[in-house]
mmCIF file with all atom_site columns, C-alpha atoms in Angstrom:
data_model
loop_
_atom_site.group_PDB
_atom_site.id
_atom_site.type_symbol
_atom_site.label_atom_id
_atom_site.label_alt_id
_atom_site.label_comp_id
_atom_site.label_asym_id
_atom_site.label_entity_id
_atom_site.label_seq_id
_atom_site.pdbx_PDB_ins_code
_atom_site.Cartn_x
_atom_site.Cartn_y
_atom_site.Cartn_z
_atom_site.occupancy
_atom_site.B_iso_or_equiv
_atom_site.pdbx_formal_charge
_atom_site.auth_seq_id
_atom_site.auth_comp_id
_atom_site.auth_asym_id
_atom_site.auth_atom_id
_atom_site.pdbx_PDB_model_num
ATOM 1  C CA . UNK A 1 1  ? -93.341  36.542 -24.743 1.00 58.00 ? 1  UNK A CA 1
ATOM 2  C CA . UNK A 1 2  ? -96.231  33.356 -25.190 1.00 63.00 ? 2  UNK A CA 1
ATOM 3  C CA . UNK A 1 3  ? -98.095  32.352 -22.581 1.00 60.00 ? 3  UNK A CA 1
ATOM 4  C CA . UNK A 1 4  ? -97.607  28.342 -22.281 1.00 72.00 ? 4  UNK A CA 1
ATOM 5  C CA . UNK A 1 5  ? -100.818 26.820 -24.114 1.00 79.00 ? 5  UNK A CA 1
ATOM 6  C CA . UNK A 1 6  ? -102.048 24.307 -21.299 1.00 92.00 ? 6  UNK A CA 1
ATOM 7  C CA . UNK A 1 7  ? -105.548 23.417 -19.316 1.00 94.00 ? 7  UNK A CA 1
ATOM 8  C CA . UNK A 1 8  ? -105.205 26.326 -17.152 1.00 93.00 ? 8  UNK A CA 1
ATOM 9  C CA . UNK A 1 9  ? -105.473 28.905 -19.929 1.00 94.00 ? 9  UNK A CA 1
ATOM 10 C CA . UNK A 1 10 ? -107.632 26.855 -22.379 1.00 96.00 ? 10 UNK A CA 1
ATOM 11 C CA . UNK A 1 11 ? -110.356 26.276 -19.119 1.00 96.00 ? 11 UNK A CA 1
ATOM 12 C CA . UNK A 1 12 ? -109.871 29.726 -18.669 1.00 96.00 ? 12 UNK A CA 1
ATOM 13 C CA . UNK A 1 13 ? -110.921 30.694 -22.708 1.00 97.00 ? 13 UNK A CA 1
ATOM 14 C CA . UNK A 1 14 ? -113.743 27.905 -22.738 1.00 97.00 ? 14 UNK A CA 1
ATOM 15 C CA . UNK A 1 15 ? -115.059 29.920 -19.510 1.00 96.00 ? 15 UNK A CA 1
ATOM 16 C CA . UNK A 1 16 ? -114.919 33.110 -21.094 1.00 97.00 ? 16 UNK A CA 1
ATOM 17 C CA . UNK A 1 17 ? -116.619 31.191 -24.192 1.00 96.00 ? 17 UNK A CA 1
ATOM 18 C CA . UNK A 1 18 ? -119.446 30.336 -22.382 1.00 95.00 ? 18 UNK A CA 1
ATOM 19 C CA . UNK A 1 19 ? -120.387 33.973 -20.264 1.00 95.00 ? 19 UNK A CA 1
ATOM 20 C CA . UNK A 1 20 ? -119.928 35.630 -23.974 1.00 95.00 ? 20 UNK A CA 1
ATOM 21 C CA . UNK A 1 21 ? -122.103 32.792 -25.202 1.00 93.00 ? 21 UNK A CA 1
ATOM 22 C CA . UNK A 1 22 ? -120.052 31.997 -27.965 1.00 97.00 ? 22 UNK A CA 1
ATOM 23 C CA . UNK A 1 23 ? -120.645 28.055 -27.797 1.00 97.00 ? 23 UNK A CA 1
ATOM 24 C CA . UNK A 1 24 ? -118.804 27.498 -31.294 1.00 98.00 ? 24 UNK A CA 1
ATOM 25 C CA . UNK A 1 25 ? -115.796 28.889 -30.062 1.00 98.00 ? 25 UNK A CA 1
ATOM 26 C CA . UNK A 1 26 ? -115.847 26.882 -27.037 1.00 97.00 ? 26 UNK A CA 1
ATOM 27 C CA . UNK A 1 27 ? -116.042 23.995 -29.042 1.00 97.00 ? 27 UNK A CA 1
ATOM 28 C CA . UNK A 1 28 ? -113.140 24.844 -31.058 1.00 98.00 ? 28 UNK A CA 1
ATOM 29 C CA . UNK A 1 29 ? -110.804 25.630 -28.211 1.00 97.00 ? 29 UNK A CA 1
ATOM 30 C CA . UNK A 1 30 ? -111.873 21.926 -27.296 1.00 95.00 ? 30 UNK A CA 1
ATOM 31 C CA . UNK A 1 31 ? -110.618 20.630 -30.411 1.00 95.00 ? 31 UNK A CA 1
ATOM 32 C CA . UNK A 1 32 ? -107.199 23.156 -30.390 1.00 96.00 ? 32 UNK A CA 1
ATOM 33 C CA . UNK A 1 33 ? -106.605 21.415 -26.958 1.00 95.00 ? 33 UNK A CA 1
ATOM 34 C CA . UNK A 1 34 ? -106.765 17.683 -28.612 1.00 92.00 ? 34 UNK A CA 1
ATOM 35 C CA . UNK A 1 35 ? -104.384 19.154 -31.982 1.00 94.00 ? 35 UNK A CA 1
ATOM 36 C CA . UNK A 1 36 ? -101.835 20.707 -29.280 1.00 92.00 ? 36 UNK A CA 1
ATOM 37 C CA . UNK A 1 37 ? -102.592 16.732 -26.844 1.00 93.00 ? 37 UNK A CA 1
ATOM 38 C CA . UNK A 1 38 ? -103.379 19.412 -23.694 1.00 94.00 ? 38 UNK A CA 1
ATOM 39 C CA . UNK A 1 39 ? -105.328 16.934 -21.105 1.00 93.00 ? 39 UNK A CA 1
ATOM 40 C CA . UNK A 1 40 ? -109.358 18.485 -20.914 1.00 94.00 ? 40 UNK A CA 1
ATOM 41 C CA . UNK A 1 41 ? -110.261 18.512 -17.911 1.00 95.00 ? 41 UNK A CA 1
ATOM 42 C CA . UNK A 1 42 ? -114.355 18.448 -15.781 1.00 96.00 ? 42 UNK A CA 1
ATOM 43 C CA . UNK A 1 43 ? -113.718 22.583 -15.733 1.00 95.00 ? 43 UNK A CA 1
ATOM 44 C CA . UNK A 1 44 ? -113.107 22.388 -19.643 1.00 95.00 ? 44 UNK A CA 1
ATOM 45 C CA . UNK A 1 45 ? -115.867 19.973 -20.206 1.00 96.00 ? 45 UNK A CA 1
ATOM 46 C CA . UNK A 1 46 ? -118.606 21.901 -17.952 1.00 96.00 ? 46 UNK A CA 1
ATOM 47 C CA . UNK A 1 47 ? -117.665 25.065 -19.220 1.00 96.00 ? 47 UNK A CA 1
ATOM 48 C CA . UNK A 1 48 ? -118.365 24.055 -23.132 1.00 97.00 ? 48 UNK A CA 1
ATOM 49 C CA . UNK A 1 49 ? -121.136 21.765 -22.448 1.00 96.00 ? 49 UNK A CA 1
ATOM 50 C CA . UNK A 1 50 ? -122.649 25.125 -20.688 1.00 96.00 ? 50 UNK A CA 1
ATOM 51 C CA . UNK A 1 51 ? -121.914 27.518 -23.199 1.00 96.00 ? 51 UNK A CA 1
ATOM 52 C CA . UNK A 1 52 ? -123.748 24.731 -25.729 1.00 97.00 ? 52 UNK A CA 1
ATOM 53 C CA . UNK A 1 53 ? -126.755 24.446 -23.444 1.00 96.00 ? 53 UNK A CA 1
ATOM 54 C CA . UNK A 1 54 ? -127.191 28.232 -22.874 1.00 94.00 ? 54 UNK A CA 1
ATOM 55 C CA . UNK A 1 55 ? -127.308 28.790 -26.994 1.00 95.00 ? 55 UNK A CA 1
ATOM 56 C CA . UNK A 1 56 ? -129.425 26.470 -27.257 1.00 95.00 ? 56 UNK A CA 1
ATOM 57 C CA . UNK A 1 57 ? -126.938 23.523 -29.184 1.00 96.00 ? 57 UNK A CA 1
ATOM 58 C CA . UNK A 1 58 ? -128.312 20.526 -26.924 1.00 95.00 ? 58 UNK A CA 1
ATOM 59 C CA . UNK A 1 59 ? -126.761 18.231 -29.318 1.00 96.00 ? 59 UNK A CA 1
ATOM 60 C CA . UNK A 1 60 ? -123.708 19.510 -28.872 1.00 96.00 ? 60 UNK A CA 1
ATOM 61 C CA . UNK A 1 61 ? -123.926 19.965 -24.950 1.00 96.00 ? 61 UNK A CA 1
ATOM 62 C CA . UNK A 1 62 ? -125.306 16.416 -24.624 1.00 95.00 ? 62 UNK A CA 1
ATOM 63 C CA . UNK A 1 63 ? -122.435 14.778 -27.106 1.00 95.00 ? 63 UNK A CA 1
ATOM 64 C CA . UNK A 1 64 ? -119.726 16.561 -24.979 1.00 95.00 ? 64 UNK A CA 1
ATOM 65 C CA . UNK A 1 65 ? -121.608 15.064 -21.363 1.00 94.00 ? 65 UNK A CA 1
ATOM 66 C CA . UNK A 1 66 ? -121.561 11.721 -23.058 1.00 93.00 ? 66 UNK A CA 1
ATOM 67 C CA . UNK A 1 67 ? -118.027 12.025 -24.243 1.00 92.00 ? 67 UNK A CA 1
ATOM 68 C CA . UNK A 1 68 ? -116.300 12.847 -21.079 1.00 94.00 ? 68 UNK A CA 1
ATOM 69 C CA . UNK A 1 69 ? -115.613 9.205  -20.083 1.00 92.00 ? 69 UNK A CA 1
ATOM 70 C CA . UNK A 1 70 ? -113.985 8.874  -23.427 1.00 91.00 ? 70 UNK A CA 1
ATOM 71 C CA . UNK A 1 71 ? -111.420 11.187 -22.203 1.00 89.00 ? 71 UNK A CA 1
ATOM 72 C CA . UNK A 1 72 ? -111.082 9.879  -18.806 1.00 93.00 ? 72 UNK A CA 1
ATOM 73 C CA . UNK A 1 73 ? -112.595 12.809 -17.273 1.00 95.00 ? 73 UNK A CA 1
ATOM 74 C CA . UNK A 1 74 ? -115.028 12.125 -14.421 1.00 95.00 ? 74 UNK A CA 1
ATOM 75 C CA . UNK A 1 75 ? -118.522 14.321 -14.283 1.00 95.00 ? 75 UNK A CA 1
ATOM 76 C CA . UNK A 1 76 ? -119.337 16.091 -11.146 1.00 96.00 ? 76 UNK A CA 1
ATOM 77 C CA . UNK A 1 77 ? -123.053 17.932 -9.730  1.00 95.00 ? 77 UNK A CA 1
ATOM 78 C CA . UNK A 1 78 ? -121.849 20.955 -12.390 1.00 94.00 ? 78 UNK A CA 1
ATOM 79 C CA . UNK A 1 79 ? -121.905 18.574 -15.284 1.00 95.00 ? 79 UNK A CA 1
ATOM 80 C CA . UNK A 1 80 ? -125.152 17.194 -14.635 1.00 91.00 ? 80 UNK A CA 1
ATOM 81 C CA . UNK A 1 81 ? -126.533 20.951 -14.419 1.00 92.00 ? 81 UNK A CA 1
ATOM 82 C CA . UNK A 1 82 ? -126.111 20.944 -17.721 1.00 90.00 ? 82 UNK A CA 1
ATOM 83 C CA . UNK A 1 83 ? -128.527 18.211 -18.792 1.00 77.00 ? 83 UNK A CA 1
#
């Protein structure tokens, strides 16, 4: 049995990303979502741009911010915590 690779779980593994602050890893499950064309999401985008911030990546955390409207993904008052 697979579990069905879609936002849901990949939000869900971006979250647990950024509490184990494993930023890189967030940032690959970002990319896994755009090789397997799984929609990202605010959640997705918040919860990498976070785990970026809190290790201290700012480039990283400020490219994804910037990058959301790219995606068609609208930023809420979470996103802007981040910057």
């Amino acid at each position: 049995d697979s579990v069905d690779r879609d936002t849901i779980v990949f939000s869900a593994a971006v979250s647990a990303c950024e509490k184990g602050g494993a930023w890189e890893h967030a940032l690959q499950l970002l990319m896994d979502m755009a090789d397997s064309s799984v929609a990202k999401d605010t959640i997705t985008f918040n919860a990498a741009g976070s785990a970026c911030a809190k290790g201290g990546a700012w480039p990283w955390a400020l490219q994804l911010v910037s990058g959301m409207a790219d995606d068609g993904v609208e930023r809420d008052t979470d996103t802007l915590q981040i910057v």
